[in-house]
Amino acid sequence: MKREFQSSKPIYLQIADRVYYRLIRNKLSPGDKLPSVREMAVQMKVNPNTIQRTYSEMERLGIVETRRGQGTFIAERPDLKEELKDRLTKDVFKRFIQEMAELGLSPEEMLDGIKQYAEEADDES
C-alpha cells in the first residue's frame, strides 16, 4: 500500500479507504485477516493509535470484525463489496462536483467534460 497521505482527509480514513479499494479490487476477500495493529502501523509508517482508530471505525461500520485473541477480519457479508463501491463512488463524485463548481462549471459542463474525457480515455486504451 502507498504510504503518502493527503492533508484534506484524516489519515485513519485514508487508510480505511485503501482497505476498501483492496476489497473492491478482490485483493482482499470477506473473511481475510488484516495485519495486526502494530504490523499495519509499520507498513503504513504511522502511529499504532492511528491504525487502531482505523480498525475501530471500520468495525463500527460493519466492514471488519475483531475476534478476541485472533485478530481483525473482513466481515463476511454478501453485500459488503457493493456497499463499499457505492460509498466510494458517491464520495468521488461529491468531491468532483465540489471542485468543478469551485471552477465555475455548470452541471451540464461537468457532464460534457466527463463524456469528453471518458471518450479520450477509451481511445487511449
mmCIF file of N, CA and C in Angstrom:
data_model
loop_
_atom_site.group_PDB
_atom_site.id
_atom_site.type_symbol
_atom_site.label_atom_id
_atom_site.label_comp_id
_atom_site.label_asym_id
_atom_site.label_seq_id
_atom_site.Cartn_x
_atom_site.Cartn_y
_atom_site.Cartn_z
ATOM 1 N N MET A 1 0.838 -1.185 0.000
ATOM 2 C CA MET A 1 0.000 0.000 0.000
ATOM 3 C C MET A 1 0.883 1.248 0.000
ATOM 4 N N LYS A 2 0.450 2.269 -0.696
ATOM 5 C CA LYS A 2 1.181 3.530 -0.711
ATOM 6 C C LYS A 2 1.150 4.138 0.680
ATOM 7 N N ARG A 3 2.171 4.903 0.987
ATOM 8 C CA ARG A 3 2.250 5.494 2.318
ATOM 9 C C ARG A 3 2.109 7.005 2.297
ATOM 10 N N GLU A 4 1.777 7.579 1.149
ATOM 11 C CA GLU A 4 1.607 9.020 1.053
ATOM 12 C C GLU A 4 0.161 9.363 1.398
ATOM 13 N N PHE A 5 -0.003 10.438 2.152
ATOM 14 C CA PHE A 5 -1.345 10.821 2.588
ATOM 15 C C PHE A 5 -1.632 12.256 2.169
ATOM 16 N N GLN A 6 -2.915 12.540 1.964
ATOM 17 C CA GLN A 6 -3.365 13.884 1.631
ATOM 18 C C GLN A 6 -3.699 14.610 2.933
ATOM 19 N N SER A 7 -3.545 15.908 2.911
ATOM 20 C CA SER A 7 -3.846 16.680 4.118
ATOM 21 C C SER A 7 -5.331 16.989 4.253
ATOM 22 N N SER A 8 -6.099 16.745 3.188
ATOM 23 C CA SER A 8 -7.509 17.138 3.191
ATOM 24 C C SER A 8 -8.433 16.148 3.905
ATOM 25 N N LYS A 9 -7.925 14.995 4.292
ATOM 26 C CA LYS A 9 -8.757 13.962 4.910
ATOM 27 C C LYS A 9 -7.949 13.292 6.012
ATOM 28 N N PRO A 10 -8.561 12.985 7.160
ATOM 29 C CA PRO A 10 -7.806 12.341 8.239
ATOM 30 C C PRO A 10 -7.125 11.054 7.769
ATOM 31 N N ILE A 11 -5.914 10.834 8.256
ATOM 32 C CA ILE A 11 -5.124 9.679 7.831
ATOM 33 C C ILE A 11 -5.849 8.370 8.116
ATOM 34 N N TYR A 12 -6.517 8.253 9.263
ATOM 35 C CA TYR A 12 -7.172 6.986 9.584
ATOM 36 C C TYR A 12 -8.265 6.655 8.575
ATOM 37 N N LEU A 13 -8.928 7.669 8.022
ATOM 38 C CA LEU A 13 -9.947 7.434 6.992
ATOM 39 C C LEU A 13 -9.307 7.085 5.648
ATOM 40 N N GLN A 14 -8.160 7.684 5.360
ATOM 41 C CA GLN A 14 -7.450 7.349 4.125
ATOM 42 C C GLN A 14 -6.971 5.900 4.147
ATOM 43 N N ILE A 15 -6.534 5.445 5.312
ATOM 44 C CA ILE A 15 -6.100 4.052 5.439
ATOM 45 C C ILE A 15 -7.301 3.128 5.268
ATOM 46 N N ALA A 16 -8.424 3.486 5.862
ATOM 47 C CA ALA A 16 -9.646 2.686 5.688
ATOM 48 C C ALA A 16 -10.021 2.625 4.210
ATOM 49 N N ASP A 17 -9.941 3.748 3.510
ATOM 50 C CA ASP A 17 -10.259 3.765 2.075
ATOM 51 C C ASP A 17 -9.356 2.807 1.306
ATOM 52 N N ARG A 18 -8.093 2.733 1.673
ATOM 53 C CA ARG A 18 -7.165 1.823 0.991
ATOM 54 C C ARG A 18 -7.581 0.369 1.195
ATOM 55 N N VAL A 19 -8.039 0.058 2.402
ATOM 56 C CA VAL A 19 -8.549 -1.294 2.662
ATOM 57 C C VAL A 19 -9.781 -1.537 1.806
ATOM 58 N N TYR A 20 -10.676 -0.543 1.721
ATOM 59 C CA TYR A 20 -11.897 -0.684 0.929
ATOM 60 C C TYR A 20 -11.574 -0.929 -0.546
ATOM 61 N N TYR A 21 -10.623 -0.160 -1.097
ATOM 62 C CA TYR A 21 -10.258 -0.328 -2.500
ATOM 63 C C TYR A 21 -9.671 -1.720 -2.741
ATOM 64 N N ARG A 22 -8.873 -2.195 -1.801
ATOM 65 C CA ARG A 22 -8.307 -3.548 -1.943
ATOM 66 C C ARG A 22 -9.416 -4.593 -1.934
ATOM 67 N N LEU A 23 -10.421 -4.386 -1.134
ATOM 68 C CA LEU A 23 -11.550 -5.311 -1.071
ATOM 69 C C LEU A 23 -12.348 -5.274 -2.375
ATOM 70 N N ILE A 24 -12.625 -4.086 -2.875
ATOM 71 C CA ILE A 24 -13.371 -3.934 -4.119
ATOM 72 C C ILE A 24 -12.624 -4.571 -5.287
ATOM 73 N N ARG A 25 -11.303 -4.458 -5.289
ATOM 74 C CA ARG A 25 -10.485 -4.994 -6.387
ATOM 75 C C ARG A 25 -10.104 -6.462 -6.186
ATOM 76 N N ASN A 26 -10.733 -7.096 -5.204
ATOM 77 C CA ASN A 26 -10.520 -8.518 -4.918
ATOM 78 C C ASN A 26 -9.097 -8.849 -4.463
ATOM 79 N N LYS A 27 -8.391 -7.874 -3.928
ATOM 80 C CA LYS A 27 -7.089 -8.139 -3.328
ATOM 81 C C LYS A 27 -7.267 -8.567 -1.875
ATOM 82 N N LEU A 28 -8.443 -8.295 -1.336
ATOM 83 C CA LEU A 28 -8.877 -8.796 -0.032
ATOM 84 C C LEU A 28 -10.258 -9.404 -0.232
ATOM 85 N N SER A 29 -10.586 -10.386 0.581
ATOM 86 C CA SER A 29 -11.890 -11.049 0.485
ATOM 87 C C SER A 29 -12.534 -11.117 1.852
ATOM 88 N N PRO A 30 -13.865 -11.230 1.882
ATOM 89 C CA PRO A 30 -14.534 -11.427 3.170
ATOM 90 C C PRO A 30 -13.915 -12.626 3.899
ATOM 91 N N GLY A 31 -13.678 -12.437 5.183
ATOM 92 C CA GLY A 31 -13.060 -13.485 5.984
ATOM 93 C C GLY A 31 -11.552 -13.373 6.102
ATOM 94 N N ASP A 32 -10.922 -12.560 5.242
ATOM 95 C CA ASP A 32 -9.466 -12.395 5.308
ATOM 96 C C ASP A 32 -9.069 -11.675 6.590
ATOM 97 N N LYS A 33 -7.940 -12.096 7.138
ATOM 98 C CA LYS A 33 -7.391 -11.456 8.339
ATOM 99 C C LYS A 33 -6.550 -10.258 7.919
ATOM 100 N N LEU A 34 -6.756 -9.137 8.594
ATOM 101 C CA LEU A 34 -5.932 -7.949 8.365
ATOM 102 C C LEU A 34 -4.680 -8.043 9.226
ATOM 103 N N PRO A 35 -3.633 -7.320 8.851
ATOM 104 C CA PRO A 35 -2.440 -7.301 9.700
ATOM 105 C C PRO A 35 -2.794 -6.777 11.096
ATOM 106 N N SER A 36 -2.010 -7.173 12.077
ATOM 107 C CA SER A 36 -2.227 -6.650 13.428
ATOM 108 C C SER A 36 -2.054 -5.132 13.400
ATOM 109 N N VAL A 37 -2.511 -4.489 14.449
ATOM 110 C CA VAL A 37 -2.379 -3.032 14.544
ATOM 111 C C VAL A 37 -0.912 -2.638 14.404
ATOM 112 N N ARG A 38 -0.040 -3.326 15.095
ATOM 113 C CA ARG A 38 1.394 -2.980 15.024
ATOM 114 C C ARG A 38 1.967 -3.223 13.635
ATOM 115 N N GLU A 39 1.612 -4.370 13.028
ATOM 116 C CA GLU A 39 2.120 -4.673 11.688
ATOM 117 C C GLU A 39 1.653 -3.627 10.677
ATOM 118 N N MET A 40 0.380 -3.284 10.737
ATOM 119 C CA MET A 40 -0.156 -2.292 9.800
ATOM 120 C C MET A 40 0.489 -0.929 10.042
ATOM 121 N N ALA A 41 0.717 -0.587 11.294
ATOM 122 C CA ALA A 41 1.357 0.701 11.600
ATOM 123 C C ALA A 41 2.756 0.770 10.992
ATOM 124 N N VAL A 42 3.491 -0.326 11.075
ATOM 125 C CA VAL A 42 4.827 -0.367 10.477
ATOM 126 C C VAL A 42 4.715 -0.241 8.956
ATOM 127 N N GLN A 43 3.791 -1.007 8.351
ATOM 128 C CA GLN A 43 3.607 -0.953 6.888
ATOM 129 C C GLN A 43 3.248 0.453 6.417
ATOM 130 N N MET A 44 2.354 1.114 7.155
ATOM 131 C CA MET A 44 1.861 2.421 6.742
ATOM 132 C C MET A 44 2.714 3.578 7.265
ATOM 133 N N LYS A 45 3.664 3.248 8.120
ATOM 134 C CA LYS A 45 4.547 4.253 8.727
ATOM 135 C C LYS A 45 3.747 5.313 9.488
ATOM 136 N N VAL A 46 2.820 4.823 10.335
ATOM 137 C CA VAL A 46 2.012 5.702 11.173
ATOM 138 C C VAL A 46 2.017 5.168 12.599
ATOM 139 N N ASN A 47 1.504 5.947 13.498
ATOM 140 C CA ASN A 47 1.385 5.554 14.892
ATOM 141 C C ASN A 47 0.348 4.428 15.023
ATOM 142 N N PRO A 48 0.613 3.435 15.871
ATOM 143 C CA PRO A 48 -0.379 2.366 16.070
ATOM 144 C C PRO A 48 -1.764 2.879 16.482
ATOM 145 N N ASN A 49 -1.817 4.007 17.186
ATOM 146 C CA ASN A 49 -3.119 4.572 17.560
ATOM 147 C C ASN A 49 -3.948 4.947 16.329
ATOM 148 N N THR A 50 -3.274 5.361 15.260
ATOM 149 C CA THR A 50 -3.968 5.705 14.024
ATOM 150 C C THR A 50 -4.613 4.450 13.426
ATOM 151 N N ILE A 51 -3.883 3.350 13.425
ATOM 152 C CA ILE A 51 -4.427 2.094 12.892
ATOM 153 C C ILE A 51 -5.554 1.598 13.787
ATOM 154 N N GLN A 52 -5.391 1.734 15.093
ATOM 155 C CA GLN A 52 -6.471 1.315 15.996
ATOM 156 C C GLN A 52 -7.742 2.112 15.703
ATOM 157 N N ARG A 53 -7.578 3.383 15.440
ATOM 158 C CA ARG A 53 -8.746 4.210 15.113
ATOM 159 C C ARG A 53 -9.361 3.772 13.774
ATOM 160 N N THR A 54 -8.505 3.433 12.808
ATOM 161 C CA THR A 54 -8.979 2.929 11.511
ATOM 162 C C THR A 54 -9.798 1.661 11.710
ATOM 163 N N TYR A 55 -9.250 0.708 12.445
ATOM 164 C CA TYR A 55 -9.934 -0.563 12.664
ATOM 165 C C TYR A 55 -11.236 -0.353 13.444
ATOM 166 N N SER A 56 -11.207 0.535 14.423
ATOM 167 C CA SER A 56 -12.424 0.811 15.204
ATOM 168 C C SER A 56 -13.518 1.406 14.320
ATOM 169 N N GLU A 57 -13.135 2.320 13.443
ATOM 170 C CA GLU A 57 -14.111 2.935 12.538
ATOM 171 C C GLU A 57 -14.675 1.899 11.575
ATOM 172 N N MET A 58 -13.813 1.051 11.035
ATOM 173 C CA MET A 58 -14.288 0.024 10.110
ATOM 174 C C MET A 58 -15.192 -0.980 10.832
ATOM 175 N N GLU A 59 -14.889 -1.250 12.084
ATOM 176 C CA GLU A 59 -15.741 -2.163 12.849
ATOM 177 C C GLU A 59 -17.098 -1.516 13.138
ATOM 178 N N ARG A 60 -17.081 -0.233 13.463
ATOM 179 C CA ARG A 60 -18.324 0.499 13.708
ATOM 180 C C ARG A 60 -19.231 0.455 12.488
ATOM 181 N N LEU A 61 -18.635 0.490 11.295
ATOM 182 C CA LEU A 61 -19.386 0.472 10.043
ATOM 183 C C LEU A 61 -19.750 -0.945 9.586
ATOM 184 N N GLY A 62 -19.255 -1.950 10.303
ATOM 185 C CA GLY A 62 -19.561 -3.332 9.936
ATOM 186 C C GLY A 62 -18.709 -3.873 8.806
ATOM 187 N N ILE A 63 -17.580 -3.224 8.529
ATOM 188 C CA ILE A 63 -16.679 -3.647 7.456
ATOM 189 C C ILE A 63 -15.754 -4.758 7.950
ATOM 190 N N VAL A 64 -15.330 -4.650 9.194
ATOM 191 C CA VAL A 64 -14.467 -5.672 9.799
ATOM 192 C C VAL A 64 -15.069 -6.112 11.121
ATOM 193 N N GLU A 65 -14.566 -7.228 11.604
ATOM 194 C CA GLU A 65 -14.939 -7.689 12.939
ATOM 195 C C GLU A 65 -13.673 -8.134 13.649
ATOM 196 N N THR A 66 -13.600 -7.812 14.923
ATOM 197 C CA THR A 66 -12.458 -8.198 15.723
ATOM 198 C C THR A 66 -12.824 -9.428 16.528
ATOM 199 N N ARG A 67 -11.976 -10.431 16.432
ATOM 200 C CA ARG A 67 -12.169 -11.664 17.188
ATOM 201 C C ARG A 67 -11.092 -11.713 18.259
ATOM 202 N N ARG A 68 -11.529 -11.664 19.485
ATOM 203 C CA ARG A 68 -10.598 -11.612 20.609
ATOM 204 C C ARG A 68 -9.573 -12.746 20.529
ATOM 205 N N GLY A 69 -8.322 -12.360 20.600
ATOM 206 C CA GLY A 69 -7.231 -13.326 20.565
ATOM 207 C C GLY A 69 -6.876 -13.824 19.176
ATOM 208 N N GLN A 70 -7.665 -13.441 18.161
ATOM 209 C CA GLN A 70 -7.403 -13.922 16.801
ATOM 210 C C GLN A 70 -7.026 -12.805 15.839
ATOM 211 N N GLY A 71 -7.614 -11.634 16.028
ATOM 212 C CA GLY A 71 -7.283 -10.519 15.154
ATOM 213 C C GLY A 71 -8.499 -9.851 14.557
ATOM 214 N N THR A 72 -8.248 -9.076 13.513
ATOM 215 C CA THR A 72 -9.295 -8.320 12.827
ATOM 216 C C THR A 72 -9.482 -8.911 11.436
ATOM 217 N N PHE A 73 -10.742 -9.179 11.089
ATOM 218 C CA PHE A 73 -11.073 -9.856 9.847
ATOM 219 C C PHE A 73 -12.085 -9.043 9.044
ATOM 220 N N ILE A 74 -12.001 -9.159 7.710
ATOM 221 C CA ILE A 74 -13.016 -8.550 6.845
ATOM 222 C C ILE A 74 -14.328 -9.271 7.124
ATOM 223 N N ALA A 75 -15.390 -8.496 7.336
ATOM 224 C CA ALA A 75 -16.702 -9.073 7.635
ATOM 225 C C ALA A 75 -17.179 -9.942 6.471
ATOM 226 N N GLU A 76 -17.874 -10.998 6.814
ATOM 227 C CA GLU A 76 -18.396 -11.903 5.789
ATOM 228 C C GLU A 76 -19.858 -11.554 5.522
ATOM 229 N N ARG A 77 -20.021 -10.503 4.725
ATOM 230 C CA ARG A 77 -21.354 -10.022 4.349
ATOM 231 C C ARG A 77 -21.464 -10.041 2.828
ATOM 232 N N PRO A 78 -22.530 -10.624 2.297
ATOM 233 C CA PRO A 78 -22.654 -10.714 0.845
ATOM 234 C C PRO A 78 -22.748 -9.359 0.140
ATOM 235 N N ASP A 79 -23.244 -8.333 0.819
ATOM 236 C CA ASP A 79 -23.426 -7.017 0.203
ATOM 237 C C ASP A 79 -22.249 -6.073 0.428
ATOM 238 N N LEU A 80 -21.203 -6.547 1.068
ATOM 239 C CA LEU A 80 -20.117 -5.670 1.510
ATOM 240 C C LEU A 80 -19.428 -4.940 0.357
ATOM 241 N N LYS A 81 -19.009 -5.660 -0.663
ATOM 242 C CA LYS A 81 -18.279 -5.019 -1.769
ATOM 243 C C LYS A 81 -19.143 -3.974 -2.474
ATOM 244 N N GLU A 82 -20.404 -4.314 -2.728
ATOM 245 C CA GLU A 82 -21.288 -3.355 -3.396
ATOM 246 C C GLU A 82 -21.521 -2.124 -2.533
ATOM 247 N N GLU A 83 -21.692 -2.335 -1.236
ATOM 248 C CA GLU A 83 -21.885 -1.206 -0.316
ATOM 249 C C GLU A 83 -20.679 -0.278 -0.347
ATOM 250 N N LEU A 84 -19.488 -0.857 -0.292
ATOM 251 C CA LEU A 84 -18.266 -0.046 -0.319
ATOM 252 C C LEU A 84 -18.109 0.662 -1.661
ATOM 253 N N LYS A 85 -18.392 -0.052 -2.731
ATOM 254 C CA LYS A 85 -18.275 0.550 -4.063
ATOM 255 C C LYS A 85 -19.213 1.739 -4.187
ATOM 256 N N ASP A 86 -20.435 1.592 -3.720
ATOM 257 C CA ASP A 86 -21.400 2.697 -3.755
ATOM 258 C C ASP A 86 -20.924 3.871 -2.910
ATOM 259 N N ARG A 87 -20.429 3.586 -1.707
ATOM 260 C CA ARG A 87 -19.970 4.638 -0.801
ATOM 261 C C ARG A 87 -18.790 5.398 -1.408
ATOM 262 N N LEU A 88 -17.810 4.664 -1.940
ATOM 263 C CA LEU A 88 -16.639 5.316 -2.504
ATOM 264 C C LEU A 88 -16.979 6.091 -3.773
ATOM 265 N N THR A 89 -17.865 5.537 -4.602
ATOM 266 C CA THR A 89 -18.286 6.232 -5.815
ATOM 267 C C THR A 89 -18.956 7.554 -5.456
ATOM 268 N N LYS A 90 -19.825 7.513 -4.476
ATOM 269 C CA LYS A 90 -20.513 8.734 -4.039
ATOM 270 C C LYS A 90 -19.508 9.771 -3.543
ATOM 271 N N ASP A 91 -18.521 9.336 -2.757
ATOM 272 C CA ASP A 91 -17.502 10.255 -2.247
ATOM 273 C C ASP A 91 -16.711 10.899 -3.384
ATOM 274 N N VAL A 92 -16.329 10.094 -4.378
ATOM 275 C CA VAL A 92 -15.550 10.615 -5.506
ATOM 276 C C VAL A 92 -16.371 11.649 -6.282
ATOM 277 N N PHE A 93 -17.626 11.312 -6.573
ATOM 278 C CA PHE A 93 -18.477 12.250 -7.315
ATOM 279 C C PHE A 93 -18.726 13.530 -6.515
ATOM 280 N N LYS A 94 -18.911 13.382 -5.216
ATOM 281 C CA LYS A 94 -19.142 14.554 -4.373
ATOM 282 C C LYS A 94 -17.953 15.519 -4.443
ATOM 283 N N ARG A 95 -16.734 14.964 -4.302
ATOM 284 C CA ARG A 95 -15.527 15.805 -4.373
ATOM 285 C C ARG A 95 -15.388 16.438 -5.761
ATOM 286 N N PHE A 96 -15.651 15.630 -6.790
ATOM 287 C CA PHE A 96 -15.548 16.115 -8.163
ATOM 288 C C PHE A 96 -16.498 17.292 -8.386
ATOM 289 N N ILE A 97 -17.739 17.122 -7.991
ATOM 290 C CA ILE A 97 -18.750 18.169 -8.191
ATOM 291 C C ILE A 97 -18.374 19.433 -7.429
ATOM 292 N N GLN A 98 -17.886 19.286 -6.193
ATOM 293 C CA GLN A 98 -17.478 20.452 -5.413
ATOM 294 C C GLN A 98 -16.338 21.199 -6.089
ATOM 295 N N GLU A 99 -15.341 20.439 -6.560
ATOM 296 C CA GLU A 99 -14.192 21.084 -7.194
ATOM 297 C C GLU A 99 -14.564 21.745 -8.514
ATOM 298 N N MET A 100 -15.395 21.088 -9.299
ATOM 299 C CA MET A 100 -15.814 21.677 -10.580
ATOM 300 C C MET A 100 -16.698 22.907 -10.360
ATOM 301 N N ALA A 101 -17.534 22.859 -9.332
ATOM 302 C CA ALA A 101 -18.367 24.028 -9.008
ATOM 303 C C ALA A 101 -17.479 25.201 -8.589
ATOM 304 N N GLU A 102 -16.395 24.905 -7.868
ATOM 305 C CA GLU A 102 -15.458 25.973 -7.485
ATOM 306 C C GLU A 102 -14.793 26.592 -8.706
ATOM 307 N N LEU A 103 -14.667 25.801 -9.776
ATOM 308 C CA LEU A 103 -14.107 26.330 -11.030
ATOM 309 C C LEU A 103 -15.154 27.065 -11.851
ATOM 310 N N GLY A 104 -16.392 27.036 -11.371
ATOM 311 C CA GLY A 104 -17.458 27.758 -12.048
ATOM 312 C C GLY A 104 -18.179 26.955 -13.120
ATOM 313 N N LEU A 105 -17.994 25.657 -13.172
ATOM 314 C CA LEU A 105 -18.669 24.833 -14.174
ATOM 315 C C LEU A 105 -20.101 24.525 -13.769
ATOM 316 N N SER A 106 -20.978 24.553 -14.749
ATOM 317 C CA SER A 106 -22.376 24.181 -14.526
ATOM 318 C C SER A 106 -22.470 22.649 -14.571
ATOM 319 N N PRO A 107 -23.577 22.074 -14.075
ATOM 320 C CA PRO A 107 -23.749 20.618 -14.179
ATOM 321 C C PRO A 107 -23.651 20.116 -15.629
ATOM 322 N N GLU A 108 -24.158 20.885 -16.571
ATOM 323 C CA GLU A 108 -24.089 20.486 -17.975
ATOM 324 C C GLU A 108 -22.640 20.457 -18.465
ATOM 325 N N GLU A 109 -21.862 21.462 -18.073
ATOM 326 C CA GLU A 109 -20.456 21.498 -18.471
ATOM 327 C C GLU A 109 -19.686 20.338 -17.837
ATOM 328 N N MET A 110 -20.043 19.998 -16.616
ATOM 329 C CA MET A 110 -19.404 18.856 -15.957
ATOM 330 C C MET A 110 -19.676 17.576 -16.724
ATOM 331 N N LEU A 111 -20.937 17.363 -17.112
ATOM 332 C CA LEU A 111 -21.305 16.161 -17.867
ATOM 333 C C LEU A 111 -20.605 16.117 -19.221
ATOM 334 N N ASP A 112 -20.553 17.256 -19.893
ATOM 335 C CA ASP A 112 -19.854 17.317 -21.179
ATOM 336 C C ASP A 112 -18.381 16.956 -21.003
ATOM 337 N N GLY A 113 -17.777 17.484 -19.953
ATOM 338 C CA GLY A 113 -16.371 17.188 -19.685
ATOM 339 C C GLY A 113 -16.146 15.715 -19.391
ATOM 340 N N ILE A 114 -17.041 15.119 -18.617
ATOM 341 C CA ILE A 114 -16.925 13.691 -18.303
ATOM 342 C C ILE A 114 -16.996 12.869 -19.584
ATOM 343 N N LYS A 115 -17.971 13.189 -20.431
ATOM 344 C CA LYS A 115 -18.120 12.448 -21.691
ATOM 345 C C LYS A 115 -16.867 12.581 -22.556
ATOM 346 N N GLN A 116 -16.376 13.813 -22.659
ATOM 347 C CA GLN A 116 -15.197 14.057 -23.491
ATOM 348 C C GLN A 116 -13.989 13.278 -22.984
ATOM 349 N N TYR A 117 -13.705 13.371 -21.697
ATOM 350 C CA TYR A 117 -12.524 12.709 -21.151
ATOM 351 C C TYR A 117 -12.684 11.199 -21.097
ATOM 352 N N ALA A 118 -13.895 10.710 -20.945
ATOM 353 C CA ALA A 118 -14.136 9.259 -20.981
ATOM 354 C C ALA A 118 -13.853 8.726 -22.385
ATOM 355 N N GLU A 119 -14.289 9.464 -23.414
ATOM 356 C CA GLU A 119 -14.026 9.061 -24.800
ATOM 357 C C GLU A 119 -12.526 9.074 -25.086
ATOM 358 N N GLU A 120 -11.828 10.101 -24.595
ATOM 359 C CA GLU A 120 -10.384 10.180 -24.793
ATOM 360 C C GLU A 120 -9.678 9.026 -24.099
ATOM 361 N N ALA A 121 -10.137 8.671 -22.902
ATOM 362 C CA ALA A 121 -9.540 7.558 -22.167
ATOM 363 C C ALA A 121 -9.776 6.247 -22.906
ATOM 364 N N ASP A 122 -10.973 6.078 -23.500
ATOM 365 C CA ASP A 122 -11.273 4.871 -24.282
ATOM 366 C C ASP A 122 -10.363 4.780 -25.499
ATOM 367 N N ASP A 123 -10.135 5.932 -26.154
ATOM 368 C CA ASP A 123 -9.274 5.959 -27.342
ATOM 369 C C ASP A 123 -7.837 5.583 -26.995
ATOM 370 N N GLU A 124 -7.388 5.948 -25.796
ATOM 371 C CA GLU A 124 -6.013 5.680 -25.372
ATOM 372 C C GLU A 124 -5.804 4.225 -24.964
ATOM 373 N N SER A 125 -6.887 3.545 -24.590
ATOM 374 C CA SER A 125 -6.705 2.155 -24.132
ATOM 375 C C SER A 125 -6.922 1.134 -25.219
#
